Amino acid sequence: MKHKIHYNNSDSYIEIAKKIEGYIKDNTIIICIGTDKCIGDCLGPLVGTLLVESNFPLPVFGTLESPIHALNIKEKLNSIYKFHPNSTIIGIDACLSEEDSIGEIHIRDYPVHPGKGVGKILPEVGNYSIIGVVDSSDNSLFFTSRSIRLYLIMEMAKIISKALMYSYNLSQKK
């Protein structure tokens, strides 16, 4: 199952929150993938940072200060799984897709596959995933493209973090 919502749709965060509400449980953790060294790949760490700064009550891993990226993902995931062995995990990452999909946020009931769009083989993350389409996979420079605007990444990060917070609040009312 995959749901697509454009970040600038009115009330997109509410739509996203309602789609992920069933994924949020008391044992849920959020793992945000990416690096702040590349605008196109900083969506995950921005979401993680916004959640931490908003005092999101569930564990969040992968922030601007302490990112989870290709070079440390195996080590970080081993540590997270050790301390949270039975957790429900929502993986968050940026991705590449078709030109007309840029700006879409996809909510999926399967893991995220970090690095897949740039030909890397890395461990999958999560029981569920939220990905933001930040550029076209036709772009030969991938995430280093100078056409990716930080504004787009920041706005998508705000929507995703706001949706997670709203979804958590909805889950607590049940």
mmCIF file of C-alpha atoms in Angstrom:
data_model
loop_
_atom_site.group_PDB
_atom_site.id
_atom_site.type_symbol
_atom_site.label_atom_id
_atom_site.label_comp_id
_atom_site.label_asym_id
_atom_site.label_seq_id
_atom_site.Cartn_x
_atom_site.Cartn_y
_atom_site.Cartn_z
ATOM 1 C CA MET A 1 0.000 0.000 0.000
ATOM 2 C CA LYS A 2 1.267 3.458 -0.888
ATOM 3 C CA HIS A 3 -0.408 6.862 -0.446
ATOM 4 C CA LYS A 4 0.890 9.952 -2.220
ATOM 5 C CA ILE A 5 0.221 13.478 -0.986
ATOM 6 C CA HIS A 6 1.821 16.637 -2.356
ATOM 7 C CA TYR A 7 3.413 18.664 0.427
ATOM 8 C CA ASN A 8 1.714 21.924 -0.594
ATOM 9 C CA ASN A 9 -1.842 20.543 -0.678
ATOM 10 C CA SER A 10 -3.966 22.335 1.874
ATOM 11 C CA ASP A 11 -4.004 20.341 5.106
ATOM 12 C CA SER A 12 -1.504 17.822 3.703
ATOM 13 C CA TYR A 13 -0.190 17.161 7.218
ATOM 14 C CA ILE A 14 -3.687 16.116 8.375
ATOM 15 C CA GLU A 15 -4.049 13.770 5.404
ATOM 16 C CA ILE A 16 -0.645 12.232 6.155
ATOM 17 C CA ALA A 17 -1.410 11.991 9.877
ATOM 18 C CA LYS A 18 -4.599 10.062 9.215
ATOM 19 C CA LYS A 19 -2.722 7.625 6.941
ATOM 20 C CA ILE A 20 0.010 6.949 9.532
ATOM 21 C CA GLU A 21 -2.148 7.007 12.649
ATOM 22 C CA GLY A 22 -2.366 3.202 12.709
ATOM 23 C CA TYR A 23 1.447 2.976 12.600
ATOM 24 C CA ILE A 24 1.911 5.023 15.777
ATOM 25 C CA LYS A 25 1.979 2.900 18.911
ATOM 26 C CA ASP A 26 3.573 3.282 22.338
ATOM 27 C CA ASN A 27 6.591 1.291 21.131
ATOM 28 C CA THR A 28 7.044 3.199 17.848
ATOM 29 C CA ILE A 29 10.383 4.780 17.033
ATOM 30 C CA ILE A 30 11.249 7.125 14.185
ATOM 31 C CA ILE A 31 14.460 6.610 12.188
ATOM 32 C CA CYS A 32 15.366 9.493 9.880
ATOM 33 C CA ILE A 33 17.923 8.712 7.172
ATOM 34 C CA GLY A 34 20.173 11.183 5.355
ATOM 35 C CA THR A 35 22.975 13.685 5.690
ATOM 36 C CA ASP A 36 23.157 17.427 6.150
ATOM 37 C CA LYS A 37 26.134 17.535 3.776
ATOM 38 C CA CYS A 38 23.821 17.421 0.773
ATOM 39 C CA ILE A 39 20.646 19.492 0.368
ATOM 40 C CA GLY A 40 18.776 16.720 -1.443
ATOM 41 C CA ASP A 41 19.540 14.178 1.256
ATOM 42 C CA CYS A 42 18.869 16.275 4.363
ATOM 43 C CA LEU A 43 15.105 15.664 4.518
ATOM 44 C CA GLY A 44 15.420 12.860 7.107
ATOM 45 C CA PRO A 45 17.775 14.696 9.476
ATOM 46 C CA LEU A 46 15.638 17.850 9.225
ATOM 47 C CA VAL A 47 12.508 15.871 10.172
ATOM 48 C CA GLY A 48 14.394 14.271 13.076
ATOM 49 C CA THR A 49 15.630 17.639 14.302
ATOM 50 C CA LEU A 50 12.185 19.254 14.072
ATOM 51 C CA LEU A 51 10.665 16.353 16.033
ATOM 52 C CA VAL A 52 13.335 16.479 18.762
ATOM 53 C CA GLU A 53 13.064 20.279 19.053
ATOM 54 C CA SER A 54 9.267 19.924 19.367
ATOM 55 C CA ASN A 55 9.690 17.439 22.238
ATOM 56 C CA PHE A 56 8.093 14.619 20.250
ATOM 57 C CA PRO A 57 7.382 11.952 22.895
ATOM 58 C CA LEU A 58 8.590 8.901 20.948
ATOM 59 C CA PRO A 59 12.261 8.038 20.331
ATOM 60 C CA VAL A 60 13.731 9.745 17.256
ATOM 61 C CA PHE A 61 17.025 8.773 15.627
ATOM 62 C CA GLY A 62 18.764 10.682 12.850
ATOM 63 C CA THR A 63 19.064 14.437 13.309
ATOM 64 C CA LEU A 64 21.226 17.196 11.874
ATOM 65 C CA GLU A 65 23.481 16.829 14.919
ATOM 66 C CA SER A 66 23.660 13.037 14.738
ATOM 67 C CA PRO A 67 22.674 11.863 11.243
ATOM 68 C CA ILE A 68 22.204 8.287 10.084
ATOM 69 C CA HIS A 69 23.709 7.969 6.615
ATOM 70 C CA ALA A 70 25.419 5.496 4.271
ATOM 71 C CA LEU A 71 28.695 5.484 6.207
ATOM 72 C CA ASN A 72 27.214 4.718 9.653
ATOM 73 C CA ILE A 73 23.805 3.156 8.991
ATOM 74 C CA LYS A 74 24.739 -0.445 9.844
ATOM 75 C CA GLU A 75 26.365 0.505 13.149
ATOM 76 C CA LYS A 76 23.534 2.905 14.116
ATOM 77 C CA LEU A 77 20.805 0.412 13.234
ATOM 78 C CA ASN A 78 22.510 -2.363 15.233
ATOM 79 C CA SER A 79 22.565 -0.084 18.273
ATOM 80 C CA ILE A 80 18.931 1.023 17.808
ATOM 81 C CA TYR A 81 17.712 -2.570 17.356
ATOM 82 C CA LYS A 82 19.647 -3.651 20.452
ATOM 83 C CA PHE A 83 17.946 -1.064 22.685
ATOM 84 C CA HIS A 84 14.527 -1.176 20.965
ATOM 85 C CA PRO A 85 14.183 -4.854 19.963
ATOM 86 C CA ASN A 86 10.390 -5.040 19.610
ATOM 87 C CA SER A 87 9.656 -1.575 18.324
ATOM 88 C CA THR A 88 7.489 -0.559 15.434
ATOM 89 C CA ILE A 89 9.738 1.528 13.192
ATOM 90 C CA ILE A 90 8.826 4.318 10.817
ATOM 91 C CA GLY A 91 11.697 5.069 8.437
ATOM 92 C CA ILE A 92 11.949 8.522 6.874
ATOM 93 C CA ASP A 93 14.104 9.370 3.874
ATOM 94 C CA ALA A 94 14.365 11.462 0.730
ATOM 95 C CA CYS A 95 14.064 9.791 -2.638
ATOM 96 C CA LEU A 96 14.240 10.329 -6.367
ATOM 97 C CA SER A 97 11.356 9.676 -8.741
ATOM 98 C CA GLU A 98 9.705 11.090 -11.843
ATOM 99 C CA GLU A 99 9.929 14.821 -12.520
ATOM 100 C CA ASP A 100 6.194 15.320 -11.948
ATOM 101 C CA SER A 101 6.381 13.562 -8.541
ATOM 102 C CA ILE A 102 8.774 16.114 -6.988
ATOM 103 C CA GLY A 103 7.196 17.428 -3.795
ATOM 104 C CA GLU A 104 5.154 14.306 -3.125
ATOM 105 C CA ILE A 105 5.249 12.611 0.248
ATOM 106 C CA HIS A 106 4.647 8.859 0.101
ATOM 107 C CA ILE A 107 3.344 6.883 3.067
ATOM 108 C CA ARG A 108 4.051 3.172 2.688
ATOM 109 C CA ASP A 109 3.380 0.034 4.705
ATOM 110 C CA TYR A 110 6.838 -1.330 3.930
ATOM 111 C CA PRO A 111 10.436 -0.309 4.724
ATOM 112 C CA VAL A 112 12.463 2.445 3.139
ATOM 113 C CA HIS A 113 15.461 1.329 1.063
ATOM 114 C CA PRO A 114 18.143 3.978 1.645
ATOM 115 C CA GLY A 115 20.556 4.572 -1.200
ATOM 116 C CA LYS A 116 18.519 2.584 -3.737
ATOM 117 C CA GLY A 117 18.051 5.595 -6.014
ATOM 118 C CA VAL A 118 21.798 6.167 -6.253
ATOM 119 C CA GLY A 119 22.764 2.502 -6.630
ATOM 120 C CA LYS A 120 23.856 1.806 -3.048
ATOM 121 C CA ILE A 121 22.998 -1.405 -1.238
ATOM 122 C CA LEU A 122 22.161 -0.505 2.362
ATOM 123 C CA PRO A 123 19.952 -2.141 4.994
ATOM 124 C CA GLU A 124 16.245 -1.451 4.729
ATOM 125 C CA VAL A 125 14.722 0.575 7.558
ATOM 126 C CA GLY A 126 11.342 0.329 9.208
ATOM 127 C CA ASN A 127 8.097 -1.542 9.211
ATOM 128 C CA TYR A 128 6.581 1.532 7.555
ATOM 129 C CA SER A 129 8.088 4.447 5.694
ATOM 130 C CA ILE A 130 7.551 8.060 4.788
ATOM 131 C CA ILE A 131 9.558 9.305 1.853
ATOM 132 C CA GLY A 132 9.754 12.691 0.222
ATOM 133 C CA VAL A 133 10.430 12.981 -3.509
ATOM 134 C CA VAL A 134 13.075 15.701 -3.740
ATOM 135 C CA ASP A 135 14.349 15.382 -7.317
ATOM 136 C CA SER A 136 14.011 13.501 -10.570
ATOM 137 C CA SER A 137 15.788 10.187 -10.988
ATOM 138 C CA ASP A 138 16.605 11.416 -14.505
ATOM 139 C CA ASN A 139 19.112 13.822 -12.967
ATOM 140 C CA SER A 140 22.545 12.270 -13.440
ATOM 141 C CA LEU A 141 23.948 14.195 -10.460
ATOM 142 C CA PHE A 142 21.286 12.713 -8.164
ATOM 143 C CA PHE A 143 21.179 14.305 -4.702
ATOM 144 C CA THR A 144 24.060 16.670 -5.412
ATOM 145 C CA SER A 145 21.986 18.493 -8.012
ATOM 146 C CA ARG A 146 22.143 22.232 -7.599
ATOM 147 C CA SER A 147 18.525 22.393 -8.749
ATOM 148 C CA ILE A 148 17.209 21.086 -5.406
ATOM 149 C CA ARG A 149 16.118 23.981 -3.247
ATOM 150 C CA LEU A 150 16.546 23.890 0.511
ATOM 151 C CA TYR A 151 13.146 25.609 0.721
ATOM 152 C CA LEU A 152 11.444 22.525 -0.778
ATOM 153 C CA ILE A 153 13.260 20.193 1.626
ATOM 154 C CA MET A 154 12.452 22.397 4.635
ATOM 155 C CA GLU A 155 8.769 22.697 3.757
ATOM 156 C CA MET A 156 8.466 18.942 3.259
ATOM 157 C CA ALA A 157 10.269 18.336 6.581
ATOM 158 C CA LYS A 158 7.841 20.679 8.365
ATOM 159 C CA ILE A 159 4.829 18.848 6.887
ATOM 160 C CA ILE A 160 6.179 15.380 7.766
ATOM 161 C CA SER A 161 7.128 16.353 11.335
ATOM 162 C CA LYS A 162 3.813 18.152 11.881
ATOM 163 C CA ALA A 163 1.967 15.080 10.537
ATOM 164 C CA LEU A 164 3.866 12.761 12.910
ATOM 165 C CA MET A 165 3.066 14.985 15.892
ATOM 166 C CA TYR A 166 -0.602 15.244 14.919
ATOM 167 C CA SER A 167 -0.791 11.517 14.285
ATOM 168 C CA TYR A 168 0.727 10.803 17.697
ATOM 169 C CA ASN A 169 -1.892 13.031 19.318
ATOM 170 C CA LEU A 170 -4.677 11.243 17.399
ATOM 171 C CA SER A 171 -3.326 7.853 18.538
ATOM 172 C CA GLN A 172 -3.385 8.955 22.174
ATOM 173 C CA LYS A 173 -7.087 9.810 22.036
ATOM 174 C CA LYS A 174 -8.043 6.200 21.359
#
